[in-house]
XYZ file of C-alpha atoms in Angstrom:
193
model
C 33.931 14.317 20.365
C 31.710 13.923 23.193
C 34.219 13.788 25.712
C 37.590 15.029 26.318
C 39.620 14.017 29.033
C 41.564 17.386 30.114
C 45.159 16.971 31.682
C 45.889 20.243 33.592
C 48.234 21.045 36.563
C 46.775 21.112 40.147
C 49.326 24.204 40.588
C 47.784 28.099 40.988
C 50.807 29.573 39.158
C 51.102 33.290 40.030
C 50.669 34.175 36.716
C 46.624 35.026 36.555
C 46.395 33.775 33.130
C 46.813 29.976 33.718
C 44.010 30.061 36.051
C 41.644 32.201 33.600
C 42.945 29.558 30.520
C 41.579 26.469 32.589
C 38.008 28.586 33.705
C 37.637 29.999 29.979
C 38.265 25.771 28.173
C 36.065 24.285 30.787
C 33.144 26.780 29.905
C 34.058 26.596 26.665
C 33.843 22.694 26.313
C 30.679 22.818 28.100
C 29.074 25.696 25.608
C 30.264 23.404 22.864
C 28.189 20.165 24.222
C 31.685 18.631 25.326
C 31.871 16.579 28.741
C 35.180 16.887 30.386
C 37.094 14.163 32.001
C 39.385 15.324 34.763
C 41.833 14.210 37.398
C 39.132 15.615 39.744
C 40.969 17.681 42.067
C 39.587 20.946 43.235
C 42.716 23.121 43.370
C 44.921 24.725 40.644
C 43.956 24.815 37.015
C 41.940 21.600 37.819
C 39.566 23.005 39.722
C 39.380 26.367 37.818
C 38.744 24.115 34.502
C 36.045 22.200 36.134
C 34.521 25.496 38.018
C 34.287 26.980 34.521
C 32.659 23.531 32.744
C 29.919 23.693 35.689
C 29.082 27.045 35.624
C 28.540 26.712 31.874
C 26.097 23.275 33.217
C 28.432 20.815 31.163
C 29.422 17.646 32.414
C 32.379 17.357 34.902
C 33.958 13.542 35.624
C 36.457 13.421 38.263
C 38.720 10.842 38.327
C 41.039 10.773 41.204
C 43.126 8.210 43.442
C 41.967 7.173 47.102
C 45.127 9.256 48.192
C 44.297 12.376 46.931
C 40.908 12.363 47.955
C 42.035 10.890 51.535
C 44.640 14.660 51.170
C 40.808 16.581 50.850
C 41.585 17.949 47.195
C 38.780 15.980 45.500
C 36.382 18.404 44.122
C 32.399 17.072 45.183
C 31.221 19.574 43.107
C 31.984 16.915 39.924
C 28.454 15.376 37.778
C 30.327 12.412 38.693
C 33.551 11.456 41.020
C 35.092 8.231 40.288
C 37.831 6.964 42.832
C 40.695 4.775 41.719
C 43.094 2.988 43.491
C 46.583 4.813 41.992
C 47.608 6.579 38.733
C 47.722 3.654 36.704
C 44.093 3.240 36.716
C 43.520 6.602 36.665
C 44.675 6.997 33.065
C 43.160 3.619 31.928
C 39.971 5.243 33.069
C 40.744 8.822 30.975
C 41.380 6.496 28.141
C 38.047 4.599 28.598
C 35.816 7.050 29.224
C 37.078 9.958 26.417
C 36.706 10.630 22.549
C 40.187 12.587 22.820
C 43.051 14.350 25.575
C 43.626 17.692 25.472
C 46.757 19.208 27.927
C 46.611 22.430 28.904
C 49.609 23.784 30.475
C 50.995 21.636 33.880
C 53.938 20.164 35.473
C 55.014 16.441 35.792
C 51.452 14.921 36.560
C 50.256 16.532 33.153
C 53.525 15.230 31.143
C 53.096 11.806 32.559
C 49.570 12.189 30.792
C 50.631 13.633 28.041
C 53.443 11.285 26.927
C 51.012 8.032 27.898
C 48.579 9.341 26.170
C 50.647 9.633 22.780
C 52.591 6.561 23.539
C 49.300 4.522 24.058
C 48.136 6.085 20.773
C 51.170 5.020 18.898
C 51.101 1.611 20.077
C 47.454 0.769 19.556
C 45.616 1.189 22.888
C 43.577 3.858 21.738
C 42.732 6.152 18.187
C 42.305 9.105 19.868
C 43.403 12.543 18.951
C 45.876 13.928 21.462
C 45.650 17.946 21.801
C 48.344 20.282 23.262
C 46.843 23.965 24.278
C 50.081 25.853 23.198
C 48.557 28.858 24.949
C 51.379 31.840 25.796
C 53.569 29.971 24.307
C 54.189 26.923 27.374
C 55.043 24.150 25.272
C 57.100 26.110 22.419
C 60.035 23.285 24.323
C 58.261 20.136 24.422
C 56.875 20.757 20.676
C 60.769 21.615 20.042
C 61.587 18.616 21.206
C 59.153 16.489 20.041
C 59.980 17.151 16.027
C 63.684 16.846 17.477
C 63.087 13.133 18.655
C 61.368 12.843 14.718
C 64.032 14.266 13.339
C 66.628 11.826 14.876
C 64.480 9.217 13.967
C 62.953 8.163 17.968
C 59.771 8.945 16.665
C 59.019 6.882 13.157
C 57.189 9.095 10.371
C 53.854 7.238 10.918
C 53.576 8.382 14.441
C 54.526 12.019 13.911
C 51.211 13.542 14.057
C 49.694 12.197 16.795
C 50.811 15.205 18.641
C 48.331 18.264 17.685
C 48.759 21.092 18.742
C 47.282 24.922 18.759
C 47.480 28.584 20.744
C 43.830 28.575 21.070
C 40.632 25.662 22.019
C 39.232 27.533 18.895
C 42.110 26.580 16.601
C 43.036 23.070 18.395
C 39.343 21.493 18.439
C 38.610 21.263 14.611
C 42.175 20.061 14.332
C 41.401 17.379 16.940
C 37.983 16.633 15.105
C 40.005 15.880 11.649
C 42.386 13.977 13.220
C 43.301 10.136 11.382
C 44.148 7.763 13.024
C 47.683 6.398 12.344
C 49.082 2.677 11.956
C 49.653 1.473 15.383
C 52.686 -0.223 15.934
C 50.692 -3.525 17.098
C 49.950 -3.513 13.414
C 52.773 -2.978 11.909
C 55.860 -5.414 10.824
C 59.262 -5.661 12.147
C 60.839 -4.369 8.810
C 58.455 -1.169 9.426
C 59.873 -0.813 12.752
């Protein structure tokens, strides 16, 4: 994985611990040789993930929409800052320019990402592994809820493991890295559907 395209809030919760996450897996990325791919804002855990990636001298792509920068949130300090015109693109552009997604914990923005993300996975648009950062235990719900929508059969046993997830970057990287890819529903036939 060269690059990882990191979906974070833009939110400075007052719990210290978010921000020091998002500082601590952009250095770390960086140490590792990993570019990161970002909504390129420069506030919240976005900002502290791309502070930390920067300091560390990694790569740092921004991509953000023409509103948000027009709101003065974009973050110049970015290797590279790629405008789009709305969210759509901005995803298609993650997608495109990443080896893999990791989500660190966020609020709607990041689950929009998230759930595209696997949803694009499980229908073909990309082979990508898709990475949760279970850190302090913020997604113990959604990964509840996820093997609930399995278990009621909304998510077929094909797709099941396209959602990886971990407590640490440590533990959820080597998962990422022997990740296989699944059958994508574009290839599969009605009576597997």
């Amino acid at each position: 994985m060269k690059r990882l395209a990191v979906y974070c809030g833009s939110a400075s919760p007052e719990d210290p611990r978010y921000l020091e996450l998002a500082l601590d897996v952009g250095r770390d990325l960086a140490e590792r040789g990993i570019g990161v791919v970002y909504g390129g804002g420069r506030i919240g855990l976005m900002g502290a993930l791309a502070k930390g990636a920067r300091d560390a001298g990694g790569e740092v792509i921004g991509v953000i929409p023409e509103a948000l920068v027009n709101s003065e949130v974009a973050n110049p300090g970015c290797t590279e800052l790629i405008t789009v015109s709305g969210m759509h693109e901005r995803k298609a552009r993650f997608t495109d320019l990443s080896d893999g997604f990791v989500t660190l914990p966020g609020g709607v923005g990041t689950m929009d990402e998230l759930w595209e993300a696997i949803s694009w996975a499980q229908l073909g648009y990309h082979e990508d592994p898709v990475g949760v950062l279970n850190a302090f235990g913020f997604y113990d719900h959604l990964l509840a809820f996820n093997a609930h929508m399995a278990e009621v059969g909304f998510v077929r046993p094909a797709h099941q493991n396209i959602l990886i997830a971990a407590e640490t970057l440590a533990d959820l990287l080597p998962k990422m890295e022997a990740y296989e890819p699944h059958t994508p529903i574009f290839r599969m036939k009605a009576e597997d559907l």
